[in-house]
Short mmCIF file of C-alpha atoms in Angstrom, two decimals:
data_model
loop_
_atom_site.label_atom_id
_atom_site.label_comp_id
_atom_site.label_asym_id
_atom_site.label_seq_id
_atom_site.Cartn_x
_atom_site.Cartn_y
_atom_site.Cartn_z
CA MET L 1464 14.27 -15.88 10.87
CA LEU L 1465 15.50 -13.44 8.52
CA LYS L 1466 12.36 -13.24 6.57
CA GLN L 1467 10.40 -11.70 9.60
CA LEU L 1468 13.75 -9.06 9.28
CA ALA L 1469 11.86 -6.13 7.20
CA VAL L 1470 8.70 -6.17 10.22
CA VAL L 1471 10.98 -6.46 12.68
CA VAL L 1472 12.62 -3.66 11.86
CA ALA L 1473 9.49 -1.63 11.31
CA VAL L 1474 8.40 -2.49 14.59
CA LEU L 1475 11.66 -1.26 16.48
CA ALA L 1476 11.04 2.05 14.51
CA LEU L 1477 7.53 2.19 16.19
CA GLY L 1478 8.52 0.79 20.03
CA ALA L 1479 10.56 3.87 21.16
CA ALA L 1480 8.22 6.14 20.08
CA SER L 1481 5.27 3.76 21.60
CA ILE L 1482 7.79 3.38 25.02
CA ARG L 1483 8.34 7.07 25.02
CA SER L 1484 4.36 7.62 24.37
CA ALA L 1485 3.82 5.55 27.70
CA ALA L 1486 6.61 7.14 29.45
CA VAL L 1487 5.36 10.61 28.15
CA ALA L 1488 1.87 10.40 29.52
CA SER L 1489 2.71 9.26 32.76
CA SER L 1490 5.07 11.82 33.62
CA THR L 1491 2.39 14.86 32.35
CA GLU L 1492 -0.17 12.59 34.94
CA ASP L 1493 -0.84 15.05 37.79
CA GLN L 1494 2.17 17.28 37.32
CA PRO L 1495 4.49 14.75 38.37
CA GLN L 1496 7.88 16.90 38.55
CA LEU L 1497 6.07 18.90 40.89
CA ALA L 1498 5.14 16.13 42.80
CA GLN L 1499 8.51 14.35 42.68
CA TYR L 1500 9.77 18.05 44.48
CA LEU L 1501 6.67 17.78 47.11
CA TRP L 1502 6.79 14.08 47.56
CA PRO L 1503 9.93 11.84 46.10
CA SER L 1504 8.38 9.03 46.87
CA HIS L 1505 4.75 9.74 45.41
CA PRO L 1506 4.11 6.77 42.60
CA LEU L 1507 3.34 8.73 40.04
CA PRO L 1508 7.15 10.75 39.52
CA THR L 1509 8.21 6.94 40.56
CA ARG L 1510 6.99 5.28 37.71
CA ALA L 1511 7.41 8.30 35.05
CA ARG L 1512 11.03 8.28 36.17
CA ALA L 1513 11.34 4.11 36.14
CA LEU L 1514 9.59 3.72 32.93
CA SER L 1515 11.77 6.79 31.40
CA ALA L 1516 14.84 4.73 32.05
CA ILE L 1517 13.42 1.65 30.79
CA GLY L 1518 12.20 3.10 27.47
CA ALA L 1519 15.71 4.92 26.68
CA ALA L 1520 17.14 1.50 27.52
CA ALA L 1521 15.25 -0.55 25.43
CA ALA L 1522 15.54 2.00 22.89
CA GLU L 1523 19.38 1.53 22.41
CA ARG L 1524 18.52 -2.71 22.98
CA LYS L 1525 20.08 -2.72 26.38
CA PRO L 1526 18.44 -4.20 29.84
CA PRO L 1527 16.29 -1.89 31.83
CA PRO L 1528 18.74 -0.48 34.89
CA ALA L 1529 18.64 -2.35 38.23
CA SER L 1530 17.72 1.13 39.97
CA ALA L 1531 14.33 1.13 37.81
CA LEU L 1532 13.40 -2.22 38.57
CA GLU L 1533 14.16 -1.56 41.99
CA GLU L 1534 11.62 0.95 41.62
CA ILE L 1535 9.01 -0.71 39.83
CA SER L 1536 8.79 -3.54 42.43
CA ALA L 1537 8.01 -1.06 45.04
CA LEU L 1538 5.40 -0.13 43.07
CA VAL L 1539 4.04 -3.72 42.41
CA ARG L 1540 3.76 -3.83 46.98
CA ARG L 1541 2.08 -0.62 46.59
CA ASP L 1542 -0.93 -1.08 43.12
CA PRO L 1543 -1.03 -5.23 42.71
CA LEU L 1544 -3.09 -4.24 39.80
CA ALA L 1545 -1.02 -1.85 37.59
CA ASP L 1546 0.23 -3.45 34.38
CA GLU L 1547 3.87 -1.46 34.01
CA PRO L 1548 5.15 -3.72 37.16
CA PHE L 1549 4.09 -6.55 34.01
CA THR L 1550 5.88 -4.45 31.36
CA VAL L 1551 8.89 -3.98 33.23
CA ALA L 1552 9.24 -8.01 34.38
CA GLY L 1553 8.55 -8.70 30.82
CA THR L 1554 11.11 -6.71 29.55
CA ALA L 1555 13.54 -8.03 32.24
CA ALA L 1556 12.70 -11.88 30.77
CA LEU L 1557 13.70 -11.19 27.37
CA ALA L 1558 16.84 -9.51 28.00
CA ASP L 1559 17.61 -12.86 30.01
CA GLY L 1560 16.54 -14.99 27.28
CA ARG L 1561 13.45 -16.01 28.53
CA VAL L 1562 11.15 -15.96 25.97
CA ARG L 1563 8.00 -17.97 27.63
CA ASP L 1564 8.11 -15.52 30.77
CA ALA L 1565 8.05 -12.85 28.48
CA ALA L 1566 5.27 -13.89 26.79
CA ARG L 1567 3.30 -14.30 29.88
CA LEU L 1568 4.62 -11.56 31.69
CA LEU L 1569 3.42 -8.82 28.71
CA ILE L 1570 0.32 -10.49 28.02
CA GLU L 1571 -0.58 -9.85 31.95
CA ALA L 1572 0.19 -6.63 31.22
CA THR L 1573 -2.17 -5.95 28.21
CA GLU L 1574 -4.94 -7.67 30.16
CA ARG L 1575 -4.37 -5.21 33.04
CA ASP L 1576 -4.75 -2.19 30.90
CA PRO L 1577 -5.85 -3.08 27.36
CA ARG L 1578 -4.67 0.34 26.25
CA ALA L 1579 -1.02 0.44 27.39
CA LEU L 1580 1.34 0.54 24.26
CA ALA L 1581 4.74 -0.76 25.84
CA PRO L 1582 3.70 -4.05 26.21
CA ARG L 1583 2.01 -4.16 22.93
CA TYR L 1584 4.93 -2.90 21.66
CA LEU L 1585 7.27 -5.77 22.77
CA LEU L 1586 4.91 -8.29 22.18
CA ALA L 1587 5.02 -7.81 18.47
CA ASP L 1588 8.87 -7.67 18.55
CA LEU L 1589 8.75 -11.13 20.33
CA SER L 1590 6.06 -12.61 17.94
CA LEU L 1591 7.69 -11.87 15.11
CA ARG L 1592 11.46 -12.52 16.23
CA SER L 1593 9.61 -15.93 17.10
CA GLY L 1594 7.89 -16.17 14.09
CA ASN L 1595 4.41 -15.95 15.18
CA VAL L 1596 3.85 -13.47 12.25
CA GLU L 1597 -0.13 -13.29 13.21
CA GLN L 1598 0.05 -12.13 16.66
CA GLY L 1599 3.16 -9.65 15.81
CA LEU L 1600 1.08 -7.97 12.95
CA GLU L 1601 -2.19 -8.01 15.42
CA GLN L 1602 -0.26 -6.19 18.05
CA LEU L 1603 1.44 -3.77 15.40
CA LEU L 1604 -1.92 -2.71 14.19
CA PHE L 1605 -3.50 -2.20 17.70
CA LEU L 1606 -0.23 0.34 17.78
CA THR L 1607 -0.74 2.36 14.89
CA ARG L 1608 -4.35 2.78 16.14
CA GLN L 1609 -3.85 3.68 19.45
CA MET L 1610 -1.28 6.23 18.83
CA GLY L 1611 -3.20 7.54 15.95
CA GLN L 1612 -0.82 7.28 13.52
CA THR L 1613 -1.68 6.13 9.61
CA ALA L 1614 -0.71 2.98 8.03
CA ASP L 1615 1.72 4.67 5.43
CA PRO L 1616 4.73 4.77 7.65
CA LEU L 1617 5.02 1.06 8.30
CA ALA L 1618 3.72 -0.35 4.81
CA PRO L 1619 6.59 -0.07 2.88
CA ALA L 1620 8.30 -2.68 5.41
CA LEU L 1621 5.08 -5.18 5.19
CA ALA L 1622 5.28 -4.69 1.38
CA THR L 1623 9.16 -6.03 1.63
CA PHE L 1624 7.68 -8.46 4.26
CA ALA L 1625 5.05 -10.06 2.07
CA ARG L 1626 7.30 -10.41 -0.85
CA GLN L 1627 9.27 -12.93 0.89
CA PRO L 1628 7.93 -16.95 0.22
CA GLY L 1629 4.93 -17.51 2.21
CA ALA L 1630 4.66 -14.43 3.48
CA ALA L 1631 1.28 -12.89 1.49
CA ALA L 1632 -0.77 -15.74 2.86
CA GLN L 1633 0.38 -15.04 6.37
CA LEU L 1634 -0.66 -11.54 6.27
CA ARG L 1635 -3.89 -11.59 4.06
CA PRO L 1636 -6.09 -12.16 7.04
CA ILE L 1637 -4.48 -9.82 9.04
CA LEU L 1638 -4.75 -7.06 6.16
CA GLN L 1639 -8.26 -8.24 5.51
CA ARG L 1640 -9.03 -6.63 8.75
CA ASP L 1641 -7.65 -3.50 8.49
CA SER L 1642 -8.83 -1.76 5.42
CA ARG L 1643 -6.44 1.36 5.79
CA MET L 1644 -3.39 -0.78 6.15
CA ARG L 1645 -3.93 -3.19 3.43
CA ASN L 1646 -4.59 -0.43 0.99
CA ALA L 1647 -1.55 1.09 2.01
CA VAL L 1648 0.32 -2.00 1.73
CA LEU L 1649 -0.96 -2.81 -1.69
CA THR L 1650 -0.36 0.76 -2.99
CA ALA L 1651 3.10 -0.05 -2.10
CA LEU L 1652 3.61 -2.91 -3.77
CA ALA L 1653 2.09 -1.74 -6.77
CA ALA L 1654 4.80 0.30 -7.52
CA ASP L 1655 6.86 -3.03 -8.30
CA PRO L 1656 5.30 -4.65 -11.24
CA ALA L 1657 6.82 -7.73 -10.65
CA SER L 1658 4.66 -7.92 -7.67
CA ALA L 1659 1.69 -8.74 -9.33
CA GLY L 1660 1.14 -12.49 -7.84
CA THR L 1661 1.70 -10.88 -4.40
CA ILE L 1662 -0.65 -8.39 -4.72
CA LEU L 1663 -3.53 -10.68 -6.31
CA THR L 1664 -2.81 -12.63 -3.16
CA LEU L 1665 -3.13 -9.96 -0.53
CA ALA L 1666 -6.06 -8.39 -2.43
CA GLU L 1667 -8.39 -11.50 -2.95
CA PRO L 1668 -11.66 -11.52 -2.10
CA LEU L 1669 -11.60 -8.36 -4.50
CA PRO L 1670 -14.37 -5.80 -3.81
CA THR L 1671 -17.16 -5.91 -6.79
CA LYS L 1672 -17.38 -2.02 -5.89
CA PRO L 1673 -13.90 -0.80 -5.16
CA ASP L 1674 -13.45 2.01 -3.40
CA GLU L 1675 -11.26 4.81 -4.61
CA PRO L 1676 -7.66 3.67 -3.07
CA THR L 1677 -8.12 0.60 -4.29
CA LYS L 1678 -9.12 1.72 -7.71
CA ALA L 1679 -5.85 3.90 -7.14
CA TRP L 1680 -3.08 1.22 -6.77
CA GLN L 1681 -5.24 -1.32 -9.12
CA GLU L 1682 -4.26 1.65 -11.76
CA ARG L 1683 -0.31 1.82 -10.55
CA LEU L 1684 0.46 -1.49 -10.92
CA LEU L 1685 -1.32 -2.06 -14.27
CA ALA L 1686 -0.02 1.05 -15.94
CA GLY L 1687 3.41 0.16 -14.52
CA MET L 1688 3.11 -3.75 -15.59
CA ILE L 1689 2.27 -1.92 -19.71
CA GLU L 1690 5.44 0.55 -19.49
CA ARG L 1691 7.67 -2.38 -18.87
CA GLY L 1692 5.91 -3.59 -21.85
CA ASP L 1693 4.01 -6.90 -19.65
CA ILE L 1694 0.94 -5.98 -21.95
CA PRO L 1695 -0.62 -9.83 -21.68
CA GLY L 1696 0.78 -10.12 -17.90
CA ALA L 1697 -1.43 -6.56 -17.57
CA TYR L 1698 -4.52 -7.77 -19.44
CA ARG L 1699 -4.83 -11.04 -17.25
CA VAL L 1700 -4.38 -9.01 -13.94
CA TRP L 1701 -6.92 -6.66 -14.95
CA ARG L 1702 -9.31 -9.14 -15.98
CA ARG L 1703 -8.96 -10.88 -12.05
CA PHE L 1704 -9.46 -7.33 -10.81
CA ALA L 1705 -12.90 -6.29 -12.86
CA LEU L 1706 -13.65 -9.97 -12.19
CA LEU L 1707 -14.20 -11.17 -15.47
CA ARG L 1708 -13.75 -14.83 -16.51
CA ASN L 1709 -14.36 -14.58 -20.17
CA GLN L 1710 -13.96 -11.19 -22.20
CA GLU L 1711 -12.52 -10.29 -25.53
CA THR L 1712 -9.91 -8.21 -26.37
CA GLY L 1713 -11.83 -5.77 -28.21
CA LEU L 1714 -13.75 -2.60 -26.94
CA PHE L 1715 -15.03 -2.77 -23.73
CA ASN L 1716 -17.65 -1.06 -21.90
CA THR L 1717 -19.04 0.51 -25.09
CA SER L 1718 -22.28 2.10 -22.37
CA PHE L 1719 -19.64 4.01 -20.29
CA ALA L 1720 -21.84 2.04 -17.39
CA ASP L 1721 -19.80 2.15 -14.03
CA VAL L 1722 -18.73 -1.13 -13.55
CA ALA L 1723 -15.87 -2.38 -11.09
CA ALA L 1724 -13.18 -2.85 -13.82
CA PRO L 1725 -10.38 0.21 -13.43
CA PRO L 1726 -8.76 1.65 -16.55
CA PRO L 1727 -6.35 1.27 -18.45
CA PHE L 1728 -8.96 -1.67 -20.41
CA ASN L 1729 -11.92 0.02 -18.97
CA TRP L 1730 -12.68 3.41 -19.29
CA ARG L 1731 -10.68 6.35 -18.03
CA LEU L 1732 -12.97 9.65 -17.90
CA ALA L 1733 -11.36 12.84 -17.12
CA SER L 1734 -12.92 15.27 -14.45
CA GLY L 1735 -10.55 18.17 -14.27
CA SER L 1736 -10.07 21.96 -15.22
CA ALA L 1737 -9.82 21.17 -19.08
CA GLY L 1738 -12.77 19.06 -19.41
CA VAL L 1739 -15.22 16.58 -17.92
CA ALA L 1740 -16.66 13.15 -19.14
CA GLU L 1741 -19.75 11.81 -17.63
CA PRO L 1742 -21.41 8.58 -18.42
CA LEU L 1743 -25.30 8.61 -19.51
CA PRO L 1744 -27.74 7.08 -17.45
CA GLY L 1745 -28.97 5.03 -20.65
CA GLY L 1746 -25.50 4.59 -22.15
CA GLY L 1747 -23.19 6.53 -23.78
CA VAL L 1748 -21.13 9.66 -22.37
CA ARG L 1749 -21.38 13.99 -22.25
CA LEU L 1750 -17.89 15.28 -23.40
CA LEU L 1751 -17.79 18.82 -21.52
CA PHE L 1752 -14.92 20.80 -23.33
CA TYR L 1753 -14.07 23.93 -21.67
CA GLY L 1754 -12.15 25.25 -24.55
CA ARG L 1755 -9.28 26.68 -22.60
CA GLU L 1756 -6.62 24.01 -22.91
CA ASP L 1757 -5.86 20.90 -25.37
CA ALA L 1758 -7.60 17.64 -23.36
CA LEU L 1759 -7.87 14.09 -22.98
CA LEU L 1760 -11.50 13.19 -22.09
CA ALA L 1761 -11.65 9.65 -22.14
CA SER L 1762 -9.44 7.12 -23.10
CA GLN L 1763 -9.29 2.87 -23.20
CA THR L 1764 -6.44 0.66 -24.32
CA LEU L 1765 -7.12 -2.19 -26.25
CA LEU L 1766 -5.66 -5.71 -27.33
CA LEU L 1767 -6.57 -5.78 -31.25
CA ASP L 1768 -4.98 -8.10 -33.78
CA ALA L 1769 -3.33 -6.56 -36.43
CA GLY L 1770 -5.49 -5.74 -39.48
CA ALA L 1771 -8.29 -3.32 -40.53
CA HIS L 1772 -11.04 -2.11 -37.72
CA ARG L 1773 -13.92 0.64 -37.97
CA LEU L 1774 -15.40 2.45 -34.87
CA ARG L 1775 -18.54 3.87 -35.42
CA TRP L 1776 -20.41 6.19 -32.71
CA THR L 1777 -23.38 8.69 -32.89
CA THR L 1778 -22.69 12.78 -31.66
CA SER L 1779 -25.38 14.50 -30.58
CA GLY L 1780 -24.69 18.26 -29.61
CA SER L 1781 -21.74 20.36 -31.14
CA ALA L 1782 -18.62 18.75 -31.50
CA ASP L 1783 -16.52 21.04 -32.87
CA ASP L 1784 -12.82 21.17 -31.65
CA LEU L 1785 -13.29 17.64 -30.84
CA SER L 1786 -12.02 14.34 -32.10
CA VAL L 1787 -11.42 10.95 -32.02
CA TRP L 1788 -7.52 8.86 -32.18
CA VAL L 1789 -6.45 5.52 -32.21
CA LYS L 1790 -2.47 5.39 -30.99
CA CYS L 1791 -0.17 2.73 -30.62
CA VAL L 1792 0.93 1.96 -26.84
CA PRO L 1793 3.08 2.33 -25.09
CA GLY L 1794 4.53 4.95 -27.21
CA ASP L 1795 2.39 7.83 -28.87
CA ARG L 1796 2.29 6.44 -33.07
CA ILE L 1797 -0.97 7.82 -34.19
CA LEU L 1798 -2.90 5.43 -36.27
CA ALA L 1799 -5.56 7.77 -37.53
CA SER L 1800 -7.66 10.15 -36.37
CA ALA L 1801 -11.16 12.17 -37.08
CA ALA L 1802 -13.68 14.72 -36.16
CA LEU L 1803 -15.85 13.28 -33.46
CA ALA L 1804 -18.55 15.04 -35.77
CA ARG L 1805 -18.16 12.37 -38.66
CA GLY L 1806 -19.38 9.34 -36.51
CA GLU L 1807 -16.95 6.82 -37.70
CA LEU L 1808 -13.25 6.27 -38.07
CA SER L 1809 -11.22 3.16 -40.03
CA PHE L 1810 -7.78 2.32 -38.99
CA VAL L 1811 -5.24 -0.21 -39.55
CA VAL L 1812 -3.59 -2.27 -36.59
CA PRO L 1813 0.37 -2.90 -38.00
CA ALA L 1814 1.74 -6.31 -37.11
CA GLY L 1815 4.45 -5.05 -34.10
CA CYS L 1816 1.53 -2.53 -32.47
CA ARG L 1817 0.58 -4.96 -29.70
CA ALA L 1818 -1.62 -2.47 -27.68
CA GLN L 1819 -3.69 0.74 -29.24
CA GLN L 1820 -5.66 3.22 -26.99
CA ILE L 1821 -9.01 4.83 -28.10
CA GLU L 1822 -9.28 8.81 -27.32
CA PHE L 1823 -11.52 11.31 -27.07
CA ARG L 1824 -10.13 14.76 -27.35
CA GLY L 1825 -10.45 18.22 -27.03
CA VAL L 1826 -7.99 20.47 -29.00
CA LEU L 1827 -7.67 24.19 -28.04
CA SER L 1828 -8.78 26.33 -31.20
CA GLU L 1829 -8.43 30.15 -31.93
CA THR L 1830 -11.80 31.20 -31.11
CA PRO L 1831 -12.08 29.03 -27.41
CA ALA L 1832 -15.68 27.50 -26.49
CA THR L 1833 -17.50 25.37 -24.29
CA ARG L 1834 -18.79 22.33 -26.08
CA GLN L 1835 -20.80 19.17 -24.43
CA PRO L 1836 -22.01 16.75 -27.07
CA THR L 1837 -23.02 13.12 -26.55
CA VAL L 1838 -21.37 10.17 -27.35
CA THR L 1839 -23.91 6.99 -27.90
CA GLY L 1840 -24.17 3.73 -29.72
CA LEU L 1841 -20.00 3.07 -29.67
CA GLN L 1842 -19.29 -0.19 -31.76
CA LEU L 1843 -16.02 -1.78 -32.78
CA THR L 1844 -15.64 -4.01 -35.62
CA LYS L 1845 -13.33 -5.93 -38.09
CA ALA L 1846 -13.31 -4.29 -41.60
CA SER L 1847 -11.67 -4.95 -45.05
CA ARG L 1848 -9.44 -2.83 -46.58
#
């Protein structure tokens, strides 16, 4: 019961809005205030008045007022096919602790009006409190879609729930049917590097061609793991994201191809006001540097062994003001740098440098100019001192 608390709170927060929306929709239909003045017994103002009272009581976790129940009972006799009487009867059953009766009545209400929000909310609340997570989440997702809301407000509560033992396995089949909610929950989880295991459970099967929201939460998680110092763990998770079984820890994707693997162990290519890095169809990359400010155009994180290494490449076009750097990460300790036009760079990885980053940079000069060289034939090899 306690492990459902986070989701229950989210449902309750949505519940008042759900019932309020239903009441507002009813009260505005055919100007019921005027109808109530002209014809007090008309079903529209009666329904609006009763639902408003019931909604206010539900928001305060109180049983519905007896007067509202009496008005709804009168509506049942007038319109046996209406959904509201079953919703109210279900609410009354919940207040009396008659859970099975409440579920039966609320399901009947949704069958009579599949778009009704109030019974869906109550079913979600009831299902989650009863431990039927899958049914509760189904109702919850229906509410978000019908009310035109995004998944973002609910994502933190669902992320908290997903961290509970066994919860991710229950949540996964639901999220697989709603990609928007799935990405919102994974984005919330990715803020905590310790949630990597939960994320992998919810995310699999991983797409062979991830969309932009997927790339965003993947990069967020990996960056957090590296910042926390869990570089080996980040690399293992990255291999899962990249759908790689056996991958050397050297330079990855030397052709700069568009593959499923996210940064930082694949290339992060710039696209902004300072410059752009564009993969070439036949392999390689074009570096477009505008010369107006310093720019990091392309970078990749590696896990190299301590010792000497040599990076080689071929450059075509003007490469002035462009250079290649190698640093230790986390941090900004520069191991070596060379002008891009030089075509090679030797460097030594010291003991204790757990990860490295190769960077293609543009540096502002006294006479700024646009440069757009291409880089091909990239190779990284071990070298003797």
